[in-house]
């Protein structure tokens, strides 16, 4: 594949809206059982902090060379301060403090590579109308200056019904494609709130939450039903190690996977969404292939960290990539 398509990533401007998550990984050595409970006692060796959720999508966009305006919310607490050190010449941070919530943090403890425990600090309540209004204004001010609007909705409370409605309307008003990926994990599907968006990204489980009869034996027909149900222009279904399928610009596309030895598949969907959003709308087949490769590369890394752009460039230069 000609790598010119990823050279154009550097001219792309993305407006990214959604909850961010602080991913903290603590590694240690187990020294034995606790004297007072049947729990391991550890000595901490090192810890790493990453920006997850939409923070990870922003990091993917930056690593791929794109420009991102990132609108998100933080709590009024110590953990919010981790975000102060995050700077990049192509990152515009619009981080609003919500005094009613804690900064979302997911802390994981490992003995070498064995996960022992995860503790989440989350407030999943929806934002209040004052904050809603502020965010709507900021999205409105920034939307005209970008190429694409991206929402990854982990359903942690930032993307309220009203905010979603307004962003969908603004993307139409300013003729900016809106790419949406909703996680169905701790709350049921809210895909119906995103009716009419440009492109919806789903995995198989999410596809089934919209269309329970979603069937990979009838991929094109299944995608068409989802498009019709959600009034979408385009749809992409991610298939993990099997690659992805899509209907884009009325064309059915099946994109083979890029074969890798996966060590951590968590977050591959975020990698995929970021890479596809920087792609060329007139070359959907190539954009989908690049998203597959970037998603696959992300599975080779343990934890919340994007792959390196130069590895993608190298793959694209190979024959039959
Ligand atoms: N094991 C794998 N081998 C090769 N490619 C993979 C693998 N896992 C994921 N990918 C690539 O990454 C894309 C997105 O991954 P996946 O289908 O797991 O999305 P997801 O379920 O939304 O992920 P997430 O856990 O981030 O929500 C896939 O469509 C595929 O191209
Ligand atoms: Mg996902």
Coordinates of C-alpha atoms and ligand atoms in Angstrom, one line a residue:
X1 CA 0.0 0.0 0.0
X2 CA 1.2 3.5 -0.7
X3 CA 2.1 5.1 2.6
X4 CA 1.0 8.6 1.3
X5 CA -2.3 8.1 3.0
X6 CA -0.7 8.2 6.4
X7 CA 1.5 11.2 5.4
X8 CA -1.8 13.1 5.1
X9 CA -2.6 12.2 8.8
X10 CA -0.5 15.2 9.8
X11 CA -3.0 17.6 8.1
X12 CA -6.0 16.1 9.9
X13 CA -7.8 17.9 12.7
X14 CA -10.0 15.9 15.0
X15 CA -12.4 17.2 17.6
X16 CA -12.6 14.5 20.3
X17 CA -15.4 14.6 22.9
X18 CA -15.8 12.1 25.8
X19 CA -14.8 10.7 29.2
X20 CA -11.2 10.2 30.0
X21 CA -9.8 7.5 32.3
X22 CA -6.5 7.5 34.2
X23 CA -5.1 4.0 33.9
X24 CA -2.6 3.2 36.6
X25 CA -0.6 0.0 36.5
X26 CA 1.3 -1.0 39.7
X27 CA 3.8 -3.8 39.4
X28 CA 5.3 -5.7 42.3
X29 CA 6.7 -9.0 43.7
X30 CA 4.6 -11.1 45.9
X31 CA 6.4 -11.8 49.2
X32 CA 3.9 -14.1 50.7
X33 CA 0.4 -14.3 52.2
X34 CA -0.8 -11.4 54.4
X35 CA -0.7 -12.5 58.1
X36 CA -4.3 -11.2 58.6
X37 CA -6.1 -12.2 55.5
X38 CA -5.9 -14.8 52.6
X39 CA -4.5 -12.1 50.3
X40 CA -1.1 -11.7 48.8
X41 CA 1.3 -9.2 50.2
X42 CA 3.4 -7.4 47.6
X43 CA 6.4 -5.1 47.4
X44 CA 5.9 -2.4 44.8
X45 CA 8.6 -2.3 42.1
X46 CA 7.2 0.3 39.7
X47 CA 4.1 2.1 38.5
X48 CA 3.0 3.5 35.2
X49 CA 0.3 6.1 34.5
X50 CA -1.5 6.4 31.1
X51 CA -4.4 8.4 29.8
X52 CA -7.1 5.9 28.9
X53 CA -10.7 6.1 27.5
X54 CA -10.8 9.1 25.2
X55 CA -7.4 10.0 26.5
X56 CA -6.0 6.9 24.8
X57 CA -7.8 7.9 21.6
X58 CA -6.1 11.3 21.8
X59 CA -2.7 9.6 22.3
X60 CA -3.3 7.4 19.3
X61 CA -4.2 10.4 17.1
X62 CA -1.0 12.2 18.3
X63 CA 1.2 9.2 17.7
X64 CA -0.2 8.8 14.2
X65 CA 0.7 12.5 13.5
X66 CA -2.8 14.0 13.7
X67 CA -4.0 17.1 15.5
X68 CA -6.6 16.8 18.2
X69 CA -8.8 19.2 20.2
X70 CA -9.9 17.1 23.2
X71 CA -12.9 18.1 25.3
X72 CA -13.3 16.1 28.5
X73 CA -14.1 16.4 32.2
X74 CA -12.1 15.8 35.3
X75 CA -13.0 15.7 39.0
X76 CA -12.0 18.4 41.5
X77 CA -9.3 16.2 43.2
X78 CA -5.7 15.3 43.3
X79 CA -5.9 12.7 40.5
X80 CA -6.9 15.4 38.1
X81 CA -3.4 16.9 38.5
X82 CA -1.9 14.0 36.5
X83 CA -3.4 15.6 33.4
X84 CA -1.4 18.9 34.0
X85 CA 1.8 17.3 32.7
X86 CA 0.2 16.2 29.4
X87 CA 1.4 18.5 26.7
X88 CA 2.0 18.0 23.0
X89 CA 2.3 20.6 20.2
X90 CA -0.7 19.1 18.4
X91 CA -2.9 18.7 21.4
X92 CA -5.4 21.3 22.5
X93 CA -6.8 20.4 25.9
X94 CA -10.2 21.6 26.9
X95 CA -10.5 19.9 30.2
X96 CA -13.4 21.1 32.4
X97 CA -13.6 20.5 36.1
X98 CA -16.8 18.9 37.4
X99 CA -16.9 19.5 41.1
X100 CA -19.6 16.9 41.5
X101 CA -17.4 13.9 40.5
X102 CA -14.2 12.2 41.1
X103 CA -11.6 11.9 38.3
X104 CA -12.1 8.5 36.8
X105 CA -9.2 6.2 37.7
X106 CA -8.7 2.5 37.1
X107 CA -5.8 1.1 39.2
X108 CA -4.5 -2.4 38.5
X109 CA -2.0 -4.5 40.5
X110 CA 0.2 -7.0 38.9
X111 CA 2.7 -9.6 40.2
X112 CA 4.9 -9.5 37.1
X113 CA 2.3 -10.1 34.4
X114 CA -0.3 -11.8 36.6
X115 CA -3.2 -9.4 37.3
X116 CA -4.1 -9.6 41.0
X117 CA -6.6 -6.8 41.4
X118 CA -8.4 -3.8 39.8
X119 CA -10.0 -1.0 41.7
X120 CA -12.0 1.6 39.7
X121 CA -12.7 5.0 41.0
X122 CA -15.8 6.1 39.0
X123 CA -18.7 8.4 39.3
X124 CA -21.1 7.4 36.5
X125 CA -23.7 10.1 37.1
X126 CA -24.6 12.4 34.2
X127 CA -23.2 15.9 34.1
X128 CA -25.5 18.7 35.2
X129 CA -27.1 21.2 32.9
X130 CA -24.6 24.0 33.6
X131 CA -21.7 21.8 32.5
X132 CA -23.8 20.5 29.6
X133 CA -24.3 24.1 28.3
X134 CA -20.5 24.9 28.7
X135 CA -19.5 21.8 26.7
X136 CA -22.1 22.5 24.0
X137 CA -20.7 26.0 23.6
X138 CA -17.1 24.7 23.4
X139 CA -18.0 22.1 20.9
X140 CA -19.9 24.6 18.8
X141 CA -16.8 27.0 18.9
X142 CA -14.4 24.2 17.8
X143 CA -16.5 22.1 15.4
X144 CA -16.1 24.5 12.4
X145 CA -12.3 24.2 12.5
X146 CA -11.9 20.4 12.3
X147 CA -12.1 17.7 9.7
X148 CA -13.9 15.1 11.8
X149 CA -15.7 14.8 15.2
X150 CA -15.0 11.7 17.2
X151 CA -16.9 10.4 20.2
X152 CA -16.0 7.3 22.2
X153 CA -18.8 6.8 24.7
X154 CA -17.7 4.6 27.7
X155 CA -21.0 5.7 29.4
X156 CA -19.2 7.2 32.4
X157 CA -21.6 10.2 32.5
X158 CA -20.1 13.0 30.3
X159 CA -22.2 12.2 27.2
X160 CA -25.7 13.0 28.4
X161 CA -28.7 12.7 26.2
X162 CA -28.8 16.4 25.6
X163 CA -25.1 16.7 24.8
X164 CA -25.3 13.8 22.4
X165 CA -28.3 15.4 20.6
X166 CA -26.5 18.7 20.3
X167 CA -23.2 17.2 19.0
X168 CA -25.1 15.2 16.4
X169 CA -27.0 18.3 15.3
X170 CA -23.8 20.4 15.2
X171 CA -22.0 17.8 13.1
X172 CA -24.8 18.2 10.5
X173 CA -24.9 22.0 10.8
X174 CA -21.2 22.3 10.1
X175 CA -21.0 19.3 7.7
X176 CA -18.4 17.5 9.8
X177 CA -18.5 13.7 9.8
X178 CA -19.3 12.3 13.2
X179 CA -17.6 9.0 14.2
X180 CA -19.1 7.2 17.2
X181 CA -18.1 4.2 19.2
X182 CA -20.2 3.3 22.2
X183 CA -19.0 0.7 24.8
X184 CA -21.6 -1.6 26.1
X185 CA -20.1 -2.8 29.4
X186 CA -21.7 -1.6 32.6
X187 CA -24.8 0.1 31.1
X188 CA -27.1 -1.2 28.3
X189 CA -26.7 0.0 24.8
X190 CA -27.5 3.7 24.1
X191 CA -26.8 3.4 20.4
X192 CA -30.3 4.7 19.6
X193 CA -29.2 8.1 21.0
X194 CA -26.7 8.5 18.1
X195 CA -29.3 8.0 15.3
X196 CA -28.3 9.7 12.1
X197 CA -24.5 9.9 12.7
X198 CA -22.1 9.6 9.8
X199 CA -20.2 6.4 10.9
X200 CA -20.9 4.0 13.8
X201 CA -18.2 1.6 15.0
X202 CA -19.3 -1.5 16.8
X203 CA -17.9 -4.8 17.9
X204 CA -19.9 -8.0 17.4
X205 CA -21.4 -7.8 20.9
X206 CA -22.4 -4.2 20.3
X207 CA -23.8 -5.1 16.9
X208 CA -25.9 -7.7 18.5
X209 CA -27.2 -5.3 21.1
X210 CA -28.6 -3.2 18.2
X211 CA -29.6 -6.1 16.0
X212 CA -29.9 -9.4 17.9
X213 CA -29.9 -11.4 14.7
X214 CA -26.6 -10.0 13.6
X215 CA -25.0 -12.9 11.7
X216 CA -21.5 -13.1 10.2
X217 CA -22.8 -15.6 7.7
X218 CA -24.8 -12.7 6.3
X219 CA -22.5 -9.8 6.9
X220 CA -23.8 -7.3 4.3
X221 CA -27.4 -7.8 5.1
X222 CA -26.6 -7.6 8.9
X223 CA -24.8 -4.3 8.4
X224 CA -27.6 -2.9 6.3
X225 CA -30.1 -3.7 9.1
X226 CA -27.9 -1.8 11.6
X227 CA -27.6 1.1 9.3
X228 CA -31.4 1.3 8.8
X229 CA -32.1 0.9 12.5
X230 CA -29.8 3.7 13.4
X231 CA -30.2 5.8 10.2
X232 CA -26.4 5.7 9.6
X233 CA -24.5 6.8 6.5
X234 CA -21.8 4.3 7.2
X235 CA -21.2 1.4 9.6
X236 CA -18.1 -0.5 10.7
X237 CA -18.0 -3.8 12.7
X238 CA -14.8 -4.8 14.3
X239 CA -14.1 -8.5 14.5
X240 CA -11.0 -8.8 16.7
X241 CA -8.6 -11.3 15.2
X242 CA -10.8 -11.6 12.1
X243 CA -10.4 -8.0 11.0
X244 CA -13.4 -5.8 10.2
X245 CA -16.3 -5.4 7.9
X246 CA -18.0 -2.2 6.8
X247 CA -20.5 -0.5 4.5
X248 CA -18.9 2.8 3.6
X249 CA -20.2 5.1 0.8
X250 CA -22.7 2.4 0.0
X251 CA -19.9 -0.1 -0.7
X252 CA -19.5 -3.3 1.3
X253 CA -15.9 -3.8 2.4
X254 CA -14.3 -6.8 4.1
X255 CA -10.9 -6.1 5.5
X256 CA -8.6 -9.0 6.4
X257 CA -6.8 -8.9 9.8
X258 CA -3.1 -8.1 10.2
X259 CA -1.7 -11.2 11.9
X260 CA 0.0 -10.6 15.2
X261 CA 0.8 -12.4 18.4
X262 CA -1.7 -10.5 20.7
X263 CA -0.7 -10.0 24.3
X264 CA -3.4 -7.5 25.4
X265 CA -6.5 -7.0 23.2
X266 CA -8.0 -4.4 25.5
X267 CA -8.2 -1.0 23.8
X268 CA -7.8 -2.3 20.2
X269 CA -11.1 -0.7 19.4
X270 CA -9.8 2.7 20.5
X271 CA -6.7 2.3 18.3
X272 CA -8.9 1.3 15.4
X273 CA -11.2 4.3 15.8
X274 CA -8.4 6.8 16.0
X275 CA -6.6 5.4 12.9
X276 CA -9.8 5.2 10.8
X277 CA -10.8 8.7 11.8
X278 CA -7.5 10.1 10.4
X279 CA -8.0 8.1 7.1
X280 CA -9.2 9.3 3.7
X281 CA -12.9 9.1 3.2
X282 CA -12.4 8.6 -0.5
X283 CA -10.2 5.6 0.1
X284 CA -12.3 3.6 2.7
X285 CA -10.7 0.3 1.8
X286 CA -7.2 1.5 2.6
X287 CA -8.4 3.4 5.7
X288 CA -10.0 0.3 7.0
X289 CA -6.9 -1.8 6.3
X290 CA -4.7 0.8 8.2
X291 CA -7.1 0.8 11.1
X292 CA -6.9 -3.0 11.2
X293 CA -3.1 -2.9 11.2
X294 CA -3.0 -0.2 13.9
X295 CA -5.5 -2.1 16.0
X296 CA -3.5 -5.3 15.6
X297 CA -0.2 -3.5 16.6
X298 CA -1.9 -2.1 19.7
X299 CA -2.6 -5.7 20.9
X300 CA 1.1 -6.4 21.0
X301 CA 1.5 -3.9 23.8
X302 CA 0.5 -4.7 27.4
X303 CA -1.4 -1.7 28.9
X304 CA -2.7 1.6 27.7
X305 CA -0.1 2.7 25.2
X306 CA -0.3 3.4 21.5
X307 CA 2.1 1.7 19.0
X308 CA 4.8 3.6 17.1
X309 CA 4.0 5.3 13.8
X310 CA 7.2 4.1 12.2
X311 CA 6.1 0.4 12.7
X312 CA 3.0 1.2 10.7
X313 CA 5.0 2.9 8.0
X314 CA 7.3 -0.1 7.8
X315 CA 4.4 -2.5 7.4
X316 CA 2.7 -0.3 4.7
X317 CA 5.9 -0.3 2.7
X318 CA 6.0 -4.1 2.6
X319 CA 4.7 -5.9 -0.5
X320 CA 1.0 -7.0 -0.2
X321 CA 0.5 -5.0 2.9
Ligands
LIG1 N1 -6.0 -10.5 18.0 C1 -6.0 -9.7 17.0 N2 -5.3 -9.9 15.9 C2 -5.3 -9.0 14.9 N3 -6.0 -7.9 14.9 C3 -6.7 -7.6 16.0 C4 -6.8 -8.5 17.1 N4 -7.6 -7.9 18.0 C5 -8.0 -6.7 17.5 N5 -7.5 -6.5 16.3 C6 -7.8 -5.4 15.3 O1 -8.3 -4.3 16.1 C7 -9.6 -4.0 15.7 C8 -10.5 -3.6 16.9 O2 -10.4 -4.6 17.9 P1 -11.8 -5.3 18.5 O3 -12.5 -6.0 17.5 O4 -11.3 -6.1 19.7 O5 -12.6 -4.0 19.0 P2 -13.4 -3.7 20.4 O6 -14.1 -4.9 20.8 O7 -14.1 -2.4 20.2 O8 -12.1 -3.5 21.3 P3 -12.1 -2.7 22.8 O9 -11.7 -3.8 23.7 O10 -11.0 -1.7 22.6 O11 -13.5 -2.2 23.1 C9 -10.1 -5.3 15.0 O12 -11.2 -5.0 14.1 C10 -8.9 -5.8 14.3 O13 -8.6 -5.1 13.1
LIG2 MG1 -14.8 -1.2 21.9

